[in-house]
């Protein structure tokens, strides 16, 4: 069983070679792979990618370690021919379905050779780590998505303190708000307009966590935001130099 069967004419791993390497990773027997194969994979990004992709496809497959492997557990008896057990899995590499490649298979007769020498595991383990990393990254992505969804929803939670003040009728000045009305979904930049007030005012925009995001002194009856607001629930206030005269809210989608 020569190592040449594991390489193409262009000196890259064949489908059988890739499948054998993945078997070794799953069985934690990379030290028993041919030295030529280990050396090639160490410096070949293309073959590394194929190995990691196939490993990722088979990450949930459980190998039966009680069965003899046709390569790693082959019988070394002189002048005795045998045919190895055939194995098959589906390998998906770079979006192309390749059938018949997988839990390494090869048929051979009259074999007589020395088992592969043990080699250092450091570099092959880096490939195993890449395979494990594919599983870890998927788990991290799911967690990040959940956190992002939770953060997004939290931006729309009402503020109990500010909700009590929304549309409250303040006695001193009767301001009439034109836009945005309480609860409106607005486009950006947000335009605020009101009437009924003839003195300078301070407008404040607050998050639903009551943090002031913008504050400006205005001498007219309108104001336009200068910064883009993230999706969420927002509150806004109109104040004279002495008191609050209006509290409203709006939504950014």
PDB file of N, CA and C in Angstrom, residues 16-104:
ATOM      1  N   UNK A  16      -9.228   9.899  -1.448  1.00  0.00           N
ATOM      2  CA  UNK A  16      -8.909   8.864  -0.464  1.00  0.00           C
ATOM      3  C   UNK A  16      -7.936   9.398   0.588  1.00  0.00           C
ATOM      4  N   UNK A  17      -6.971  10.199   0.134  1.00  0.00           N
ATOM      5  CA  UNK A  17      -6.006  10.764   1.070  1.00  0.00           C
ATOM      6  C   UNK A  17      -6.657  11.696   2.071  1.00  0.00           C
ATOM      7  N   UNK A  18      -7.563  12.556   1.583  1.00  0.00           N
ATOM      8  CA  UNK A  18      -8.288  13.474   2.475  1.00  0.00           C
ATOM      9  C   UNK A  18      -9.121  12.681   3.471  1.00  0.00           C
ATOM     10  N   UNK A  19      -9.838  11.651   2.968  1.00  0.00           N
ATOM     11  CA  UNK A  19     -10.690  10.843   3.840  1.00  0.00           C
ATOM     12  C   UNK A  19      -9.871  10.108   4.892  1.00  0.00           C
ATOM     13  N   UNK A  20      -8.694   9.593   4.501  1.00  0.00           N
ATOM     14  CA  UNK A  20      -7.829   8.909   5.456  1.00  0.00           C
ATOM     15  C   UNK A  20      -7.368   9.868   6.542  1.00  0.00           C
ATOM     16  N   UNK A  21      -7.007  11.087   6.139  1.00  0.00           N
ATOM     17  CA  UNK A  21      -6.547  12.067   7.125  1.00  0.00           C
ATOM     18  C   UNK A  21      -7.660  12.376   8.125  1.00  0.00           C
ATOM     19  N   UNK A  22      -8.904  12.526   7.622  1.00  0.00           N
ATOM     20  CA  UNK A  22     -10.036  12.800   8.515  1.00  0.00           C
ATOM     21  C   UNK A  22     -10.281  11.618   9.443  1.00  0.00           C
ATOM     22  N   UNK A  23     -10.167  10.381   8.910  1.00  0.00           N
ATOM     23  CA  UNK A  23     -10.280   9.202   9.767  1.00  0.00           C
ATOM     24  C   UNK A  23      -9.268   9.272  10.903  1.00  0.00           C
ATOM     25  N   UNK A  24      -8.036   9.628  10.554  1.00  0.00           N
ATOM     26  CA  UNK A  24      -6.977   9.704  11.560  1.00  0.00           C
ATOM     27  C   UNK A  24      -7.313  10.727  12.635  1.00  0.00           C
ATOM     28  N   UNK A  25      -7.883  11.856  12.221  1.00  0.00           N
ATOM     29  CA  UNK A  25      -8.274  12.882  13.190  1.00  0.00           C
ATOM     30  C   UNK A  25      -9.383  12.376  14.101  1.00  0.00           C
ATOM     31  N   UNK A  26     -10.412  11.736  13.488  1.00  0.00           N
ATOM     32  CA  UNK A  26     -11.531  11.227  14.279  1.00  0.00           C
ATOM     33  C   UNK A  26     -11.076  10.136  15.249  1.00  0.00           C
ATOM     34  N   UNK A  27     -10.124   9.316  14.813  1.00  0.00           N
ATOM     35  CA  UNK A  27      -9.643   8.205  15.631  1.00  0.00           C
ATOM     36  C   UNK A  27      -8.437   8.586  16.483  1.00  0.00           C
ATOM     37  N   UNK A  28      -7.977   9.845  16.343  1.00  0.00           N
ATOM     38  CA  UNK A  28      -6.804  10.336  17.076  1.00  0.00           C
ATOM     39  C   UNK A  28      -5.573   9.455  16.795  1.00  0.00           C
ATOM     40  N   UNK A  29      -5.366   9.200  15.503  1.00  0.00           N
ATOM     41  CA  UNK A  29      -4.240   8.363  15.086  1.00  0.00           C
ATOM     42  C   UNK A  29      -3.422   9.044  13.988  1.00  0.00           C
ATOM     43  N   UNK A  30      -3.360  10.360  14.038  1.00  0.00           N
ATOM     44  CA  UNK A  30      -2.614  11.077  13.004  1.00  0.00           C
ATOM     45  C   UNK A  30      -1.127  10.735  13.017  1.00  0.00           C
ATOM     46  N   UNK A  31      -0.627  10.291  14.169  1.00  0.00           N
ATOM     47  CA  UNK A  31       0.793   9.942  14.248  1.00  0.00           C
ATOM     48  C   UNK A  31       1.132   8.746  13.364  1.00  0.00           C
ATOM     49  N   UNK A  32       0.110   7.983  12.971  1.00  0.00           N
ATOM     50  CA  UNK A  32       0.340   6.785  12.170  1.00  0.00           C
ATOM     51  C   UNK A  32       0.206   7.042  10.668  1.00  0.00           C
ATOM     52  N   UNK A  33      -0.057   8.279  10.294  1.00  0.00           N
ATOM     53  CA  UNK A  33      -0.150   8.613   8.876  1.00  0.00           C
ATOM     54  C   UNK A  33       1.242   8.637   8.239  1.00  0.00           C
ATOM     55  N   UNK A  34       1.314   8.457   6.930  1.00  0.00           N
ATOM     56  CA  UNK A  34       2.623   8.514   6.255  1.00  0.00           C
ATOM     57  C   UNK A  34       3.290   9.877   6.450  1.00  0.00           C
ATOM     58  N   UNK A  35       4.592   9.851   6.608  1.00  0.00           N
ATOM     59  CA  UNK A  35       5.327  11.100   6.809  1.00  0.00           C
ATOM     60  C   UNK A  35       5.128  12.061   5.645  1.00  0.00           C
ATOM     61  N   UNK A  36       5.090  11.502   4.422  1.00  0.00           N
ATOM     62  CA  UNK A  36       4.921  12.366   3.252  1.00  0.00           C
ATOM     63  C   UNK A  36       3.597  13.121   3.309  1.00  0.00           C
ATOM     64  N   UNK A  37       2.569  12.429   3.786  1.00  0.00           N
ATOM     65  CA  UNK A  37       1.259  13.064   3.887  1.00  0.00           C
ATOM     66  C   UNK A  37       1.265  14.165   4.945  1.00  0.00           C
ATOM     67  N   UNK A  38       1.830  13.876   6.105  1.00  0.00           N
ATOM     68  CA  UNK A  38       1.888  14.875   7.176  1.00  0.00           C
ATOM     69  C   UNK A  38       2.679  16.104   6.735  1.00  0.00           C
ATOM     70  N   UNK A  39       3.803  15.870   6.058  1.00  0.00           N
ATOM     71  CA  UNK A  39       4.649  16.978   5.619  1.00  0.00           C
ATOM     72  C   UNK A  39       3.920  17.834   4.592  1.00  0.00           C
ATOM     73  N   UNK A  40       3.212  17.175   3.670  1.00  0.00           N
ATOM     74  CA  UNK A  40       2.493  17.919   2.629  1.00  0.00           C
ATOM     75  C   UNK A  40       1.379  18.774   3.234  1.00  0.00           C
ATOM     76  N   UNK A  41       0.581  18.187   4.106  1.00  0.00           N
ATOM     77  CA  UNK A  41      -0.555  18.916   4.698  1.00  0.00           C
ATOM     78  C   UNK A  41      -0.072  20.090   5.535  1.00  0.00           C
ATOM     79  N   UNK A  42       1.090  19.926   6.144  1.00  0.00           N
ATOM     80  CA  UNK A  42       1.649  20.998   6.974  1.00  0.00           C
ATOM     81  C   UNK A  42       1.830  22.290   6.183  1.00  0.00           C
ATOM     82  N   UNK A  43       2.153  22.168   4.888  1.00  0.00           N
ATOM     83  CA  UNK A  43       2.469  23.352   4.087  1.00  0.00           C
ATOM     84  C   UNK A  43       1.484  23.594   2.941  1.00  0.00           C
ATOM     85  N   UNK A  44       0.376  22.873   2.908  1.00  0.00           N
ATOM     86  CA  UNK A  44      -0.570  23.025   1.792  1.00  0.00           C
ATOM     87  C   UNK A  44      -1.929  23.534   2.279  1.00  0.00           C
ATOM     88  N   UNK A  45      -2.202  24.823   2.124  1.00  0.00           N
ATOM     89  CA  UNK A  45      -3.492  25.378   2.571  1.00  0.00           C
ATOM     90  C   UNK A  45      -4.688  24.739   1.867  1.00  0.00           C
ATOM     91  N   UNK A  46      -4.537  24.386   0.587  1.00  0.00           N
ATOM     92  CA  UNK A  46      -5.653  23.793  -0.155  1.00  0.00           C
ATOM     93  C   UNK A  46      -6.073  22.460   0.455  1.00  0.00           C
ATOM     94  N   UNK A  47      -5.109  21.620   0.739  1.00  0.00           N
ATOM     95  CA  UNK A  47      -5.425  20.319   1.333  1.00  0.00           C
ATOM     96  C   UNK A  47      -5.916  20.483   2.771  1.00  0.00           C
ATOM     97  N   UNK A  48      -5.351  21.450   3.488  1.00  0.00           N
ATOM     98  CA  UNK A  48      -5.846  21.725   4.836  1.00  0.00           C
ATOM     99  C   UNK A  48      -7.324  22.078   4.801  1.00  0.00           C
ATOM    100  N   UNK A  49      -7.702  22.920   3.823  1.00  0.00           N
ATOM    101  CA  UNK A  49      -9.099  23.342   3.714  1.00  0.00           C
ATOM    102  C   UNK A  49     -10.014  22.149   3.432  1.00  0.00           C
ATOM    103  N   UNK A  50      -9.600  21.275   2.511  1.00  0.00           N
ATOM    104  CA  UNK A  50     -10.413  20.094   2.199  1.00  0.00           C
ATOM    105  C   UNK A  50     -10.587  19.206   3.427  1.00  0.00           C
ATOM    106  N   UNK A  51      -9.517  19.052   4.188  1.00  0.00           N
ATOM    107  CA  UNK A  51      -9.578  18.211   5.389  1.00  0.00           C
ATOM    108  C   UNK A  51     -10.535  18.806   6.415  1.00  0.00           C
ATOM    109  N   UNK A  52     -10.406  20.105   6.653  1.00  0.00           N
ATOM    110  CA  UNK A  52     -11.265  20.764   7.642  1.00  0.00           C
ATOM    111  C   UNK A  52     -12.726  20.710   7.215  1.00  0.00           C
ATOM    112  N   UNK A  53     -12.992  20.914   5.920  1.00  0.00           N
ATOM    113  CA  UNK A  53     -14.374  20.895   5.439  1.00  0.00           C
ATOM    114  C   UNK A  53     -14.997  19.510   5.597  1.00  0.00           C
ATOM    115  N   UNK A  54     -14.244  18.466   5.255  1.00  0.00           N
ATOM    116  CA  UNK A  54     -14.775  17.114   5.404  1.00  0.00           C
ATOM    117  C   UNK A  54     -14.940  16.764   6.876  1.00  0.00           C
ATOM    118  N   UNK A  55     -13.982  17.184   7.687  1.00  0.00           N
ATOM    119  CA  UNK A  55     -14.089  16.932   9.130  1.00  0.00           C
ATOM    120  C   UNK A  55     -15.346  17.589   9.693  1.00  0.00           C
ATOM    121  N   UNK A  56     -15.637  18.798   9.215  1.00  0.00           N
ATOM    122  CA  UNK A  56     -16.821  19.512   9.695  1.00  0.00           C
ATOM    123  C   UNK A  56     -18.097  18.772   9.293  1.00  0.00           C
ATOM    124  N   UNK A  57     -18.117  18.227   8.063  1.00  0.00           N
ATOM    125  CA  UNK A  57     -19.285  17.465   7.603  1.00  0.00           C
ATOM    126  C   UNK A  57     -19.512  16.238   8.487  1.00  0.00           C
ATOM    127  N   UNK A  58     -18.424  15.614   8.928  1.00  0.00           N
ATOM    128  CA  UNK A  58     -18.511  14.363   9.691  1.00  0.00           C
ATOM    129  C   UNK A  58     -18.416  14.564  11.195  1.00  0.00           C
ATOM    130  N   UNK A  59     -18.540  15.815  11.652  1.00  0.00           N
ATOM    131  CA  UNK A  59     -18.296  16.086  13.068  1.00  0.00           C
ATOM    132  C   UNK A  59     -19.245  15.337  13.996  1.00  0.00           C
ATOM    133  N   UNK A  60     -20.446  15.034  13.500  1.00  0.00           N
ATOM    134  CA  UNK A  60     -21.421  14.343  14.349  1.00  0.00           C
ATOM    135  C   UNK A  60     -21.446  12.834  14.120  1.00  0.00           C
ATOM    136  N   UNK A  61     -20.601  12.356  13.198  1.00  0.00           N
ATOM    137  CA  UNK A  61     -20.542  10.922  12.941  1.00  0.00           C
ATOM    138  C   UNK A  61     -19.710  10.238  14.027  1.00  0.00           C
ATOM    139  N   UNK A  62     -20.239   9.147  14.573  1.00  0.00           N
ATOM    140  CA  UNK A  62     -19.522   8.389  15.601  1.00  0.00           C
ATOM    141  C   UNK A  62     -18.884   7.168  14.949  1.00  0.00           C
ATOM    142  N   UNK A  63     -17.590   7.069  15.048  1.00  0.00           N
ATOM    143  CA  UNK A  63     -16.889   5.942  14.456  1.00  0.00           C
ATOM    144  C   UNK A  63     -16.902   4.757  15.427  1.00  0.00           C
ATOM    145  N   UNK A  64     -17.122   3.578  14.897  1.00  0.00           N
ATOM    146  CA  UNK A  64     -17.095   2.364  15.705  1.00  0.00           C
ATOM    147  C   UNK A  64     -15.641   1.917  15.851  1.00  0.00           C
ATOM    148  N   UNK A  65     -15.077   2.205  17.006  1.00  0.00           N
ATOM    149  CA  UNK A  65     -13.655   1.908  17.225  1.00  0.00           C
ATOM    150  C   UNK A  65     -13.394   0.424  17.443  1.00  0.00           C
ATOM    151  N   UNK A  66     -14.468  -0.378  17.566  1.00  0.00           N
ATOM    152  CA  UNK A  66     -14.268  -1.822  17.739  1.00  0.00           C
ATOM    153  C   UNK A  66     -13.964  -2.505  16.408  1.00  0.00           C
ATOM    154  N   UNK A  67     -14.291  -1.828  15.314  1.00  0.00           N
ATOM    155  CA  UNK A  67     -14.016  -2.392  13.991  1.00  0.00           C
ATOM    156  C   UNK A  67     -12.583  -2.079  13.572  1.00  0.00           C
ATOM    157  N   UNK A  68     -11.966  -3.032  12.893  1.00  0.00           N
ATOM    158  CA  UNK A  68     -10.604  -2.813  12.421  1.00  0.00           C
ATOM    159  C   UNK A  68     -10.611  -1.860  11.236  1.00  0.00           C
ATOM    160  N   UNK A  69      -9.697  -0.926  11.272  1.00  0.00           N
ATOM    161  CA  UNK A  69      -9.593   0.034  10.184  1.00  0.00           C
ATOM    162  C   UNK A  69      -8.747  -0.573   9.067  1.00  0.00           C
ATOM    163  N   UNK A  70      -9.168  -0.434   7.813  1.00  0.00           N
ATOM    164  CA  UNK A  70      -8.444  -1.066   6.698  1.00  0.00           C
ATOM    165  C   UNK A  70      -7.030  -0.549   6.483  1.00  0.00           C
ATOM    166  N   UNK A  71      -6.722   0.633   7.021  1.00  0.00           N
ATOM    167  CA  UNK A  71      -5.352   1.135   6.883  1.00  0.00           C
ATOM    168  C   UNK A  71      -4.586   0.982   8.193  1.00  0.00           C
ATOM    169  N   UNK A  72      -5.139   1.544   9.274  1.00  0.00           N
ATOM    170  CA  UNK A  72      -4.401   1.573  10.533  1.00  0.00           C
ATOM    171  C   UNK A  72      -4.296   0.190  11.189  1.00  0.00           C
ATOM    172  N   UNK A  73      -5.250  -0.679  10.946  1.00  0.00           N
ATOM    173  CA  UNK A  73      -5.253  -1.992  11.596  1.00  0.00           C
ATOM    174  C   UNK A  73      -5.027  -3.126  10.590  1.00  0.00           C
ATOM    175  N   UNK A  74      -4.379  -2.797   9.475  1.00  0.00           N
ATOM    176  CA  UNK A  74      -4.167  -3.815   8.455  1.00  0.00           C
ATOM    177  C   UNK A  74      -3.238  -4.911   8.973  1.00  0.00           C
ATOM    178  N   UNK A  75      -3.477  -6.134   8.507  1.00  0.00           N
ATOM    179  CA  UNK A  75      -2.686  -7.292   8.941  1.00  0.00           C
ATOM    180  C   UNK A  75      -1.431  -7.403   8.080  1.00  0.00           C
ATOM    181  N   UNK A  76      -0.299  -7.542   8.722  1.00  0.00           N
ATOM    182  CA  UNK A  76       0.983  -7.623   8.018  1.00  0.00           C
ATOM    183  C   UNK A  76       1.450  -9.086   7.984  1.00  0.00           C
ATOM    184  N   UNK A  77       0.954  -9.857   7.061  1.00  0.00           N
ATOM    185  CA  UNK A  77       1.375 -11.254   6.956  1.00  0.00           C
ATOM    186  C   UNK A  77       1.963 -11.503   5.568  1.00  0.00           C
ATOM    187  N   UNK A  78       3.158 -12.050   5.476  1.00  0.00           N
ATOM    188  CA  UNK A  78       3.808 -12.270   4.171  1.00  0.00           C
ATOM    189  C   UNK A  78       3.022 -13.238   3.304  1.00  0.00           C
ATOM    190  N   UNK A  79       2.949 -12.889   2.006  1.00  0.00           N
ATOM    191  CA  UNK A  79       2.386 -13.785   1.000  1.00  0.00           C
ATOM    192  C   UNK A  79       0.943 -14.179   1.258  1.00  0.00           C
ATOM    193  N   UNK A  80       0.232 -13.409   2.014  1.00  0.00           N
ATOM    194  CA  UNK A  80      -1.186 -13.687   2.248  1.00  0.00           C
ATOM    195  C   UNK A  80      -1.992 -12.521   1.727  1.00  0.00           C
ATOM    196  N   UNK A  81      -2.830 -12.773   0.726  1.00  0.00           N
ATOM    197  CA  UNK A  81      -3.628 -11.697   0.153  1.00  0.00           C
ATOM    198  C   UNK A  81      -4.904 -11.490   0.949  1.00  0.00           C
ATOM    199  N   UNK A  82      -5.413 -10.247   0.939  1.00  0.00           N
ATOM    200  CA  UNK A  82      -6.687  -9.985   1.598  1.00  0.00           C
ATOM    201  C   UNK A  82      -7.306  -8.765   0.961  1.00  0.00           C
ATOM    202  N   UNK A  83      -8.577  -8.609   1.174  1.00  0.00           N
ATOM    203  CA  UNK A  83      -9.303  -7.437   0.690  1.00  0.00           C
ATOM    204  C   UNK A  83      -9.871  -6.700   1.891  1.00  0.00           C
ATOM    205  N   UNK A  84      -9.611  -5.401   1.987  1.00  0.00           N
ATOM    206  CA  UNK A  84     -10.076  -4.630   3.151  1.00  0.00           C
ATOM    207  C   UNK A  84     -11.578  -4.390   3.083  1.00  0.00           C
ATOM    208  N   UNK A  85     -12.182  -4.110   4.244  1.00  0.00           N
ATOM    209  CA  UNK A  85     -13.606  -3.765   4.318  1.00  0.00           C
ATOM    210  C   UNK A  85     -13.822  -2.419   3.648  1.00  0.00           C
ATOM    211  N   UNK A  86     -14.928  -2.262   2.958  1.00  0.00           N
ATOM    212  CA  UNK A  86     -15.221  -1.008   2.253  1.00  0.00           C
ATOM    213  C   UNK A  86     -16.027  -0.083   3.154  1.00  0.00           C
ATOM    214  N   UNK A  87     -15.639   1.182   3.188  1.00  0.00           N
ATOM    215  CA  UNK A  87     -16.357   2.175   3.970  1.00  0.00           C
ATOM    216  C   UNK A  87     -16.797   3.302   3.045  1.00  0.00           C
ATOM    217  N   UNK A  88     -17.897   3.980   3.401  1.00  0.00           N
ATOM    218  CA  UNK A  88     -18.378   5.079   2.545  1.00  0.00           C
ATOM    219  C   UNK A  88     -19.063   6.137   3.398  1.00  0.00           C
ATOM    220  N   UNK A  89     -18.777   7.403   3.143  1.00  0.00           N
ATOM    221  CA  UNK A  89     -19.498   8.526   3.734  1.00  0.00           C
ATOM    222  C   UNK A  89     -19.643   9.585   2.663  1.00  0.00           C
ATOM    223  N   UNK A  90     -20.515  10.516   2.889  1.00  0.00           N
ATOM    224  CA  UNK A  90     -20.681  11.620   1.932  1.00  0.00           C
ATOM    225  C   UNK A  90     -19.757  12.738   2.332  1.00  0.00           C
ATOM    226  N   UNK A  91     -18.941  13.204   1.377  1.00  0.00           N
ATOM    227  CA  UNK A  91     -18.023  14.296   1.658  1.00  0.00           C
ATOM    228  C   UNK A  91     -18.460  15.498   0.854  1.00  0.00           C
ATOM    229  N   UNK A  92     -18.620  16.623   1.514  1.00  0.00           N
ATOM    230  CA  UNK A  92     -19.004  17.845   0.819  1.00  0.00           C
ATOM    231  C   UNK A  92     -17.840  18.800   0.901  1.00  0.00           C
ATOM    232  N   UNK A  93     -17.230  19.081  -0.243  1.00  0.00           N
ATOM    233  CA  UNK A  93     -16.067  19.945  -0.271  1.00  0.00           C
ATOM    234  C   UNK A  93     -16.369  21.145  -1.134  1.00  0.00           C
ATOM    235  N   UNK A  94     -16.287  22.362  -0.518  1.00  0.00           N
ATOM    236  CA  UNK A  94     -16.486  23.620  -1.234  1.00  0.00           C
ATOM    237  C   UNK A  94     -17.806  23.638  -1.980  1.00  0.00           C
ATOM    238  N   UNK A  95     -18.837  23.078  -1.381  1.00  0.00           N
ATOM    239  CA  UNK A  95     -20.168  23.134  -1.961  1.00  0.00           C
ATOM    240  C   UNK A  95     -20.424  22.111  -3.033  1.00  0.00           C
ATOM    241  N   UNK A  96     -19.470  21.180  -3.304  1.00  0.00           N
ATOM    242  CA  UNK A  96     -19.659  20.154  -4.335  1.00  0.00           C
ATOM    243  C   UNK A  96     -19.835  18.813  -3.651  1.00  0.00           C
ATOM    244  N   UNK A  97     -20.896  18.095  -3.949  1.00  0.00           N
ATOM    245  CA  UNK A  97     -21.151  16.807  -3.310  1.00  0.00           C
ATOM    246  C   UNK A  97     -20.295  15.740  -3.977  1.00  0.00           C
ATOM    247  N   UNK A  98     -19.480  15.091  -3.195  1.00  0.00           N
ATOM    248  CA  UNK A  98     -18.644  14.012  -3.706  1.00  0.00           C
ATOM    249  C   UNK A  98     -19.030  12.742  -2.961  1.00  0.00           C
ATOM    250  N   UNK A  99     -19.609  11.782  -3.669  1.00  0.00           N
ATOM    251  CA  UNK A  99     -20.022  10.534  -3.041  1.00  0.00           C
ATOM    252  C   UNK A  99     -18.919   9.488  -3.204  1.00  0.00           C
ATOM    253  N   UNK A 100     -18.912   8.570  -2.321  1.00  0.00           N
ATOM    254  CA  UNK A 100     -17.945   7.485  -2.415  1.00  0.00           C
ATOM    255  C   UNK A 100     -16.638   7.804  -1.748  1.00  0.00           C
ATOM    256  N   UNK A 101     -16.505   8.986  -1.151  1.00  0.00           N
ATOM    257  CA  UNK A 101     -15.296   9.362  -0.436  1.00  0.00           C
ATOM    258  C   UNK A 101     -15.658   9.383   1.022  1.00  0.00           C
ATOM    259  N   UNK A 102     -14.821   8.926   1.868  1.00  0.00           N
ATOM    260  CA  UNK A 102     -15.170   9.058   3.259  1.00  0.00           C
ATOM    261  C   UNK A 102     -14.394   8.100   4.088  1.00  0.00           C
ATOM    262  N   UNK A 103     -15.023   7.630   5.108  1.00  0.00           N
ATOM    263  CA  UNK A 103     -14.311   6.840   6.105  1.00  0.00           C
ATOM    264  C   UNK A 103     -13.448   5.850   5.339  1.00  0.00           C
ATOM    265  N   UNK A 104     -12.231   6.197   5.170  1.00  0.00           N
ATOM    266  CA  UNK A 104     -11.252   5.736   4.178  1.00  0.00           C
ATOM    267  C   UNK A 104     -11.448   4.305   3.695  1.00  0.00           C
TER     268      UNK A 104
END
